[in-house]
mmCIF file of C-alpha atoms in Angstrom:
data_model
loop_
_atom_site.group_PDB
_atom_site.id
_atom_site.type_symbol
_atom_site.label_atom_id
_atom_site.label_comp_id
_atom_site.label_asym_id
_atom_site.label_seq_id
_atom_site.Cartn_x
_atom_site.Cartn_y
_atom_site.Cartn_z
ATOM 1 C CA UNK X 1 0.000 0.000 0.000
ATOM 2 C CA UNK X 2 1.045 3.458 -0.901
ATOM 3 C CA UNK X 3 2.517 5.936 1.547
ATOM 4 C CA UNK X 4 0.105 8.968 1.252
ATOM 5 C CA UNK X 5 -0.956 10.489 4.602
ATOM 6 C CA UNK X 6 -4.391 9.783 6.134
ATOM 7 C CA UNK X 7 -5.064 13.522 6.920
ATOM 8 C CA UNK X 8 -4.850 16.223 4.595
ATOM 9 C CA UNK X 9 -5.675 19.837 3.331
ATOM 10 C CA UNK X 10 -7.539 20.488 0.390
ATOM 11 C CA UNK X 11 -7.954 23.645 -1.199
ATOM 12 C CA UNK X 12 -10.335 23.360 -3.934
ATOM 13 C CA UNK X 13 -12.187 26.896 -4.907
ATOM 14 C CA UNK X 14 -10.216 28.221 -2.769
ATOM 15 C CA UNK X 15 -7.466 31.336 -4.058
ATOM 16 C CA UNK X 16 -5.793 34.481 -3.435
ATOM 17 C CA UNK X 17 -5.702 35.099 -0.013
ATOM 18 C CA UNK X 18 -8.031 32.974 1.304
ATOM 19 C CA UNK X 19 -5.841 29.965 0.358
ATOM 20 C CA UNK X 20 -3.180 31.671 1.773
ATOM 21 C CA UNK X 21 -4.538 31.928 5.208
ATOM 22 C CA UNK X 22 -5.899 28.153 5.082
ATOM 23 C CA UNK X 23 -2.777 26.794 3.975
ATOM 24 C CA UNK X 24 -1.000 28.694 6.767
ATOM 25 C CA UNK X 25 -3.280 27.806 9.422
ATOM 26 C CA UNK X 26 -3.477 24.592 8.641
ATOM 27 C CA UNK X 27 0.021 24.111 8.891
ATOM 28 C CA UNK X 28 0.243 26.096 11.848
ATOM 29 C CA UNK X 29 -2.185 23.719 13.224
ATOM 30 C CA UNK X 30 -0.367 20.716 12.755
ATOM 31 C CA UNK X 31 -1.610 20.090 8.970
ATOM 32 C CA UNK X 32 1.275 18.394 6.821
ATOM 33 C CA UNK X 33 -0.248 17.378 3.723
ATOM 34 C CA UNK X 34 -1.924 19.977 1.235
ATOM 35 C CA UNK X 35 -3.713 18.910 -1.948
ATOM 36 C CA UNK X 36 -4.197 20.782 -4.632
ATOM 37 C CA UNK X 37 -4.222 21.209 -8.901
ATOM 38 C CA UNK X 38 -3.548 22.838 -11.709
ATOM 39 C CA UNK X 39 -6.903 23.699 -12.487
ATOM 40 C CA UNK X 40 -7.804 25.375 -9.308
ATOM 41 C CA UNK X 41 -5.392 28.500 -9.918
ATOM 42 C CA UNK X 42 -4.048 28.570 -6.792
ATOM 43 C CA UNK X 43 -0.268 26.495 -6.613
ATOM 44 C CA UNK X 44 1.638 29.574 -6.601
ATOM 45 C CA UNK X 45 -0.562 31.248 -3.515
ATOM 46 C CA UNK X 46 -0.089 27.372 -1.878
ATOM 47 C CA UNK X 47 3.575 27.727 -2.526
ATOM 48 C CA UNK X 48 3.823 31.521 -0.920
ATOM 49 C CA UNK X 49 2.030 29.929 2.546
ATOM 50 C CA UNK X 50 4.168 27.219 2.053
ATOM 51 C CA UNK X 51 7.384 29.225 1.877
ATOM 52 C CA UNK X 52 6.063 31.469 4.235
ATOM 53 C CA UNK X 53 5.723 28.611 7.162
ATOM 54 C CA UNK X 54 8.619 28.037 8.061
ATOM 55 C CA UNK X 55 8.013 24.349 7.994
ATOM 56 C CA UNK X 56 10.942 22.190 5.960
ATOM 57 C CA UNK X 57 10.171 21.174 2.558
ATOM 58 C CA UNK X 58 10.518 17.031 3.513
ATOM 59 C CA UNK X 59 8.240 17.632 6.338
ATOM 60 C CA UNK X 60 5.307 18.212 4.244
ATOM 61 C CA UNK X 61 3.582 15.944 1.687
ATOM 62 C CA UNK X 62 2.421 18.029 -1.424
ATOM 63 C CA UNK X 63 -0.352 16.659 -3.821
ATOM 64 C CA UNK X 64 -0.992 18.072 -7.861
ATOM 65 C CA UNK X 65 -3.279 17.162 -10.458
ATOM 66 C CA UNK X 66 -2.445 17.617 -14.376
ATOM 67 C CA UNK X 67 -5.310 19.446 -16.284
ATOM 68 C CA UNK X 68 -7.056 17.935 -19.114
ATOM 69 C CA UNK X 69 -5.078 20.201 -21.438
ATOM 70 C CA UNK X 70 -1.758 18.396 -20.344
ATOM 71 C CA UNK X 71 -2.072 15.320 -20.700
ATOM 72 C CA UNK X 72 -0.910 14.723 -24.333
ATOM 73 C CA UNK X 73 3.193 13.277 -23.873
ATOM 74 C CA UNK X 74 4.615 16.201 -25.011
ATOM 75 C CA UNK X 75 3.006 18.614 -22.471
ATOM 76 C CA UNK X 76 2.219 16.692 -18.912
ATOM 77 C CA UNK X 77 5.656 17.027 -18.088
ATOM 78 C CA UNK X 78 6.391 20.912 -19.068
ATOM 79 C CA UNK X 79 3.148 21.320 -17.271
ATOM 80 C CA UNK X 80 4.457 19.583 -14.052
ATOM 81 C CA UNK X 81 7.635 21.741 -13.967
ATOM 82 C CA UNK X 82 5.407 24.850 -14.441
ATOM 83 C CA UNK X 83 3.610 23.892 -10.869
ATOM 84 C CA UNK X 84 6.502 23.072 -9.265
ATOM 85 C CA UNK X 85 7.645 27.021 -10.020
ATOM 86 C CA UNK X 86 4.700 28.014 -8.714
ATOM 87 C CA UNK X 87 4.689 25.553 -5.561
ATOM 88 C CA UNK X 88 8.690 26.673 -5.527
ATOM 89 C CA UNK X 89 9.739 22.901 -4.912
ATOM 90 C CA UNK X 90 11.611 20.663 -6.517
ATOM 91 C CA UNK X 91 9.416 17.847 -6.464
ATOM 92 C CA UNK X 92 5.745 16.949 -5.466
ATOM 93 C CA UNK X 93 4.922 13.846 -3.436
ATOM 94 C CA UNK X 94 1.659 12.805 -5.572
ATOM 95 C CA UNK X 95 0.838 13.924 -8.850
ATOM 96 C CA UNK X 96 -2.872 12.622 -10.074
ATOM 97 C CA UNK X 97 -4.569 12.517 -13.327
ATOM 98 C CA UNK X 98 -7.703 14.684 -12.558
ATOM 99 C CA UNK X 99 -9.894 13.837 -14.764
ATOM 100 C CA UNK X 100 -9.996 10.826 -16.994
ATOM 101 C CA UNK X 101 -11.885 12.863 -19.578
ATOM 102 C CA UNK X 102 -12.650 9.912 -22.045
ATOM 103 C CA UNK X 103 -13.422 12.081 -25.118
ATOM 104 C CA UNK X 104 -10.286 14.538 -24.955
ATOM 105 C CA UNK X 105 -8.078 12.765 -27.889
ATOM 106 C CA UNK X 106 -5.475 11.597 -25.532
ATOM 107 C CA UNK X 107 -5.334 7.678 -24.946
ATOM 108 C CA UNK X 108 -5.116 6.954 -21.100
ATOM 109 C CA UNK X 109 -2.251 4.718 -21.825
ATOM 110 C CA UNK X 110 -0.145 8.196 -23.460
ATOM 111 C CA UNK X 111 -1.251 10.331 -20.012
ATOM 112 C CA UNK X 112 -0.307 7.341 -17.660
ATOM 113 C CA UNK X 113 2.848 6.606 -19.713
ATOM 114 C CA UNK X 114 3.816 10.655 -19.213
ATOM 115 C CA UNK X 115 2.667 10.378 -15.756
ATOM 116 C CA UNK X 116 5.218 7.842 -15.052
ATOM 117 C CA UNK X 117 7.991 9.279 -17.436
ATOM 118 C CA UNK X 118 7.434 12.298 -15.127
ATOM 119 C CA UNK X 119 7.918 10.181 -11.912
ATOM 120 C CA UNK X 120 11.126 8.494 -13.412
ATOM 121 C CA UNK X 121 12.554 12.157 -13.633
ATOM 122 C CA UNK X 122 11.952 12.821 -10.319
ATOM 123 C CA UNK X 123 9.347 15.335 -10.720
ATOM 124 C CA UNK X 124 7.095 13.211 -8.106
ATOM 125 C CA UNK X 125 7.999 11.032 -5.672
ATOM 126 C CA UNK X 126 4.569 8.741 -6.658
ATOM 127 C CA UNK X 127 1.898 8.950 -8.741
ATOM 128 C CA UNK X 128 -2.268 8.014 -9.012
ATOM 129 C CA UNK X 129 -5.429 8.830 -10.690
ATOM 130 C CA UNK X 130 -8.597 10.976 -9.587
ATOM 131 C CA UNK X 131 -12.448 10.197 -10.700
ATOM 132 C CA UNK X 132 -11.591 6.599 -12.331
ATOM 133 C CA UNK X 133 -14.008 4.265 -12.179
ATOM 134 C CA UNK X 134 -13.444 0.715 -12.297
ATOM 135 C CA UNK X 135 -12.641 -0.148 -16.118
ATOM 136 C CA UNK X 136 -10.149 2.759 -16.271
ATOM 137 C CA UNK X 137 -8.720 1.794 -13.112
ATOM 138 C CA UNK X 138 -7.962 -1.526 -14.782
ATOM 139 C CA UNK X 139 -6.401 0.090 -17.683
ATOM 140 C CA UNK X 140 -4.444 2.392 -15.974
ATOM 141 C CA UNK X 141 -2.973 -0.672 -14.008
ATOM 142 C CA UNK X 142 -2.626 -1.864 -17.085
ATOM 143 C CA UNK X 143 -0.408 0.385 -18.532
ATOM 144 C CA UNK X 144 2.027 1.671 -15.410
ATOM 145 C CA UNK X 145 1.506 -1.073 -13.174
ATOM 146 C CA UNK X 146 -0.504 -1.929 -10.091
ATOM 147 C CA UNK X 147 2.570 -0.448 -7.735
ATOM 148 C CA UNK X 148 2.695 2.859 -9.445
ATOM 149 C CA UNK X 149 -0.899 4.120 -8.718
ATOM 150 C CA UNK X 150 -0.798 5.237 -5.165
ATOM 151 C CA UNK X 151 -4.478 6.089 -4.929
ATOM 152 C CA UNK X 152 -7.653 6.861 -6.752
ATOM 153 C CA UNK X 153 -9.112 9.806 -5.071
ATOM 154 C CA UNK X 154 -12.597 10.215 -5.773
ATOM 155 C CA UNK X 155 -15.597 11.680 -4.119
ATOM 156 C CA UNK X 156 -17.026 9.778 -1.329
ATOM 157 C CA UNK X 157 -19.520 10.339 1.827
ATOM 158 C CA UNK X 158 -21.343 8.900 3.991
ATOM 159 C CA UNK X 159 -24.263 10.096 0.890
ATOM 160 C CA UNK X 160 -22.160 8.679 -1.877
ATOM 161 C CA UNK X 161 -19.885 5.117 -0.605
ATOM 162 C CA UNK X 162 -18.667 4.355 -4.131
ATOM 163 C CA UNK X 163 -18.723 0.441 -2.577
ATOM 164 C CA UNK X 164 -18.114 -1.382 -5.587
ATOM 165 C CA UNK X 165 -15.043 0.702 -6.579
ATOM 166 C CA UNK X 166 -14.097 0.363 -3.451
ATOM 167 C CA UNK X 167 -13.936 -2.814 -2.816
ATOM 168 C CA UNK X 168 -12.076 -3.126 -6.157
ATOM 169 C CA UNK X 169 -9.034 -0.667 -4.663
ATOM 170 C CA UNK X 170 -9.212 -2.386 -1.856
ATOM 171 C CA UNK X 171 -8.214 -6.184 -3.568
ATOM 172 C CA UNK X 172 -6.219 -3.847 -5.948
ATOM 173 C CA UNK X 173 -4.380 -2.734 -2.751
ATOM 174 C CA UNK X 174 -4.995 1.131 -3.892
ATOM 175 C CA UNK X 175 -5.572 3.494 -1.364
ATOM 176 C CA UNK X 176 -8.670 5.837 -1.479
ATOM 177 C CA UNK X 177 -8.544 9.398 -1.194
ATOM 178 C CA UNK X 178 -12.070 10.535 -0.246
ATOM 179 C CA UNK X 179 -12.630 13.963 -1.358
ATOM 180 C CA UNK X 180 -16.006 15.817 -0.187
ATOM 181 C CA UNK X 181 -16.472 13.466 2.372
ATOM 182 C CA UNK X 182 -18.855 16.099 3.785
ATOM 183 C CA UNK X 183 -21.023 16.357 0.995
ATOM 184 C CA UNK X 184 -20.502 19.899 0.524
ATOM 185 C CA UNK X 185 -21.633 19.888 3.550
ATOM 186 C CA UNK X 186 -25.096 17.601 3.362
ATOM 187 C CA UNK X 187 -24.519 15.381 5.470
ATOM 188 C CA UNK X 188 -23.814 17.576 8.416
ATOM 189 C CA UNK X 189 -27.561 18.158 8.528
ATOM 190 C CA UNK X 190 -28.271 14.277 8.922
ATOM 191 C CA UNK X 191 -30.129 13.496 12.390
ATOM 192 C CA UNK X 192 -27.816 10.155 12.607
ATOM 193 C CA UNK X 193 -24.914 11.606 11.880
ATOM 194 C CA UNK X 194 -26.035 14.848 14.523
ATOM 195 C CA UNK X 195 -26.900 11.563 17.249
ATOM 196 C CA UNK X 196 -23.897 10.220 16.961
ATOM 197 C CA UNK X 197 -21.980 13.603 17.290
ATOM 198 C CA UNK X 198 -23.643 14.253 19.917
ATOM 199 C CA UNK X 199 -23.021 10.908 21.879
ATOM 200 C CA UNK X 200 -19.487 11.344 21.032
ATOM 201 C CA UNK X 201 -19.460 15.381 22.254
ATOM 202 C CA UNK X 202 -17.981 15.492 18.930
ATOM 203 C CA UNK X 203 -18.797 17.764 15.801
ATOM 204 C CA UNK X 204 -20.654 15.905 12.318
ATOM 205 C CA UNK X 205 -18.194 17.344 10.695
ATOM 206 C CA UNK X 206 -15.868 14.912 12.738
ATOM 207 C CA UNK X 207 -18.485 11.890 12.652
ATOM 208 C CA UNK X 208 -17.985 11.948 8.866
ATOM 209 C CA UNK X 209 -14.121 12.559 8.367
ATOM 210 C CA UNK X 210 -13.881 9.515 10.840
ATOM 211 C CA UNK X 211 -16.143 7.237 9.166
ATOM 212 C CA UNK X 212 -13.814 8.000 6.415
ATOM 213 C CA UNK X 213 -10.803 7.146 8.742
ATOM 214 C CA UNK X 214 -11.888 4.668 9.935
ATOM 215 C CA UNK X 215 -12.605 2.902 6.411
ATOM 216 C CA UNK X 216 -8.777 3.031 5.773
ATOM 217 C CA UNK X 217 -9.351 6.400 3.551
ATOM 218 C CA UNK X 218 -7.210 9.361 3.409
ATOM 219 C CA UNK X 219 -9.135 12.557 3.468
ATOM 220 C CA UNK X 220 -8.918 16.314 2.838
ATOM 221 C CA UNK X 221 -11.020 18.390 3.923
ATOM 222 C CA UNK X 222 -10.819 21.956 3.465
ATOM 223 C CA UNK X 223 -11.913 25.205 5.506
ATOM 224 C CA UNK X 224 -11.164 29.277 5.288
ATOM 225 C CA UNK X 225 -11.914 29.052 9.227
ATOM 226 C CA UNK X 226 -8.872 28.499 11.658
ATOM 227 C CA UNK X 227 -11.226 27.259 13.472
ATOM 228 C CA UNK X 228 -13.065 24.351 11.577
ATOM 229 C CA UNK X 229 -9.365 23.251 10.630
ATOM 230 C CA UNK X 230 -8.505 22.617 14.062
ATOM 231 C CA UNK X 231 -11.843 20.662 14.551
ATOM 232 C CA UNK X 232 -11.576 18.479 11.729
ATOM 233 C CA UNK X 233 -7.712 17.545 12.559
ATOM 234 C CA UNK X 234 -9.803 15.821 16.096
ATOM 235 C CA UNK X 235 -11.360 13.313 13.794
ATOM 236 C CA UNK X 236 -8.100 11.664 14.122
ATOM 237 C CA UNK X 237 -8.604 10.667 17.524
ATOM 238 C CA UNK X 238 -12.483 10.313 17.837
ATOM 239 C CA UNK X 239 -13.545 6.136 17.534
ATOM 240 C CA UNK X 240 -16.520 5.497 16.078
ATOM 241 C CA UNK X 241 -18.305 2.300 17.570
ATOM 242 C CA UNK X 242 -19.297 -1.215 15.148
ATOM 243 C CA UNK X 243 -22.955 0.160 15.450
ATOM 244 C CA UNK X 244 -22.103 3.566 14.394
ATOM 245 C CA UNK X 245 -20.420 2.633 11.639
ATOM 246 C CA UNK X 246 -22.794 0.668 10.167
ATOM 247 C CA UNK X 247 -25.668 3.664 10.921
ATOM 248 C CA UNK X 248 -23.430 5.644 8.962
ATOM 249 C CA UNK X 249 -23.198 3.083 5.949
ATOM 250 C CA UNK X 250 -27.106 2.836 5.757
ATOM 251 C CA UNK X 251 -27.270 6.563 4.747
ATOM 252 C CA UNK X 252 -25.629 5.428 1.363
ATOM 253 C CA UNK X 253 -28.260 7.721 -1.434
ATOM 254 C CA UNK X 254 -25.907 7.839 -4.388
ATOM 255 C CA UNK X 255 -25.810 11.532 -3.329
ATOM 256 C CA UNK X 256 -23.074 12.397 -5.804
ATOM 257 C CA UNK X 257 -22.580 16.200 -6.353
ATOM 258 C CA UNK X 258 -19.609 16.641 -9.264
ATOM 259 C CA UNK X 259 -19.786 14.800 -12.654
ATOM 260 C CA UNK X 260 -18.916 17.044 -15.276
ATOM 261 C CA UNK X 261 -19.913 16.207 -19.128
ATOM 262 C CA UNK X 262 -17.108 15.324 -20.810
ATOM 263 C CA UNK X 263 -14.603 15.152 -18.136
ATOM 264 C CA UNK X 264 -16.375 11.902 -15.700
ATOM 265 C CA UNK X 265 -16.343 8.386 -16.221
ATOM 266 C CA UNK X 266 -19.870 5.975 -16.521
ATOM 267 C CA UNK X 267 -19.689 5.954 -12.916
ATOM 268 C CA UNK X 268 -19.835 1.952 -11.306
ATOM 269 C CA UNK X 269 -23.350 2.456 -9.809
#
């Protein structure tokens, strides 16, 4: 299994200097993994906090995602070198394919080929995929290998459990990366998930991350508040019970809240 940090930051929609001011709080706070990508226009303001921290470089674990645009073989890696300027590092931890974006005119066995060509140069220490369903999954393994995709991170909540993919990563031995475990913030108004919270003197916000958790997931949530970051770092510690858990997984809707046309997968359902 991959070495990718359970906890993370993400910073998705966020820019200027509100990603600024999450990114240093968070690692302030104790946060040492940030996620981000190229398309959300914010690597260089990530790379200012991170510069600005005062935290060392090999302390932190930094997550990228190549845009559509750059996949084709002659432009994923020039792309990658471009966000590492604006991160101001040498190297990222994990660089994903965001998007498997079936009708772009790029095979998936050119982008994953790049991807690893990219990793081989030492542009990124490992690399996965983001928003693959099954079938790609397989063809990605397919053309890099099983031990060179470190995770699929895809959205997942306690509204959308994805079991079938999974359970796939899982015999596949690929981590998940939840993203929007909160359900942009859904499930937070669910009366099990507020029971449970409350039993626990605990937040929802923390019920769900450690659901995640507790599934073997990595997750990375995100926040402009100092602090909601420092709440959702508790979920670390907070155990969920056998009979919470499984209240939790009965809440499954297929709630899913980002597919874009052209850039998703036929999800498993």
């Amino acid at each position: 299994m991959s070495n990718i940090p359970a906890f993370g930051l993400g910073t998705f929609r966020l820019q200027g200097q509100a990603v600024i001011d999450s990114v240093r709080n968070g690692i302030d706070l104790g946060y040492r993994a940030v996620d981000t990508a190229q398309i959300y226009g914010n690597e260089a303001d990530v790379g200012q906090a991170i510069a600005e921290s005062g935290v060392r470089r090999d302390e932190l674990f930094l997550t990228t995602k190549i845009w559509v645009e750059n996949y084709g073989k002659d432009k994923l890696v020039p792309s990658l070198e471009d966000s590492l300027r604006k991160l101001r590092t040498d190297y990222v931890d994990l660089t994903l394919i965001h998007w498997p974006a079936p009708g772009n005119g790029v095979s998936l066995d050119e982008f994953m080929t790049a991807l690893a060509d990219a990793k081989a140069r030492g542009l990124t220490r490992q690399i996965g995929v983001s928003n693959f369903n099954i079938d790609l999954t397989k063809q990605a393994i397919a053309a890099v290998g099983k031990e060179n995709i470190a995770t699929n991170q895809i959205e997942l909540s306690p509204y959308l459990q994805n079991q079938k993919l999974v359970a796939f990563l899982a015999q596949a031995e690929i981590r998940v990366t939840s993203y929007m475990t909160l359900g942009y913030g859904k499930v937070l108004g669910d009366p099990v998930i507020g029971e449970i919270a409350r039993r626990h003197r605990a937040t929802p916000a923390q019920v769900a991350l450690a659901w995640a958790l507790q599934r073997g997931f990595s997750v990375i949530p995100s926040s402009t508040r100092r602090e909601n970051l420092a709440s959702n770092l508790l979920a670390q510690t907070l155990r969920l019970t056998d009979d919470d858990m499984a209240r939790i997984g009965a809440l499954e809707r297929n709630g899913r809240e980002v597919s874009p046309e052209g850039l998703a997968p036929a999800w498993d359902e």
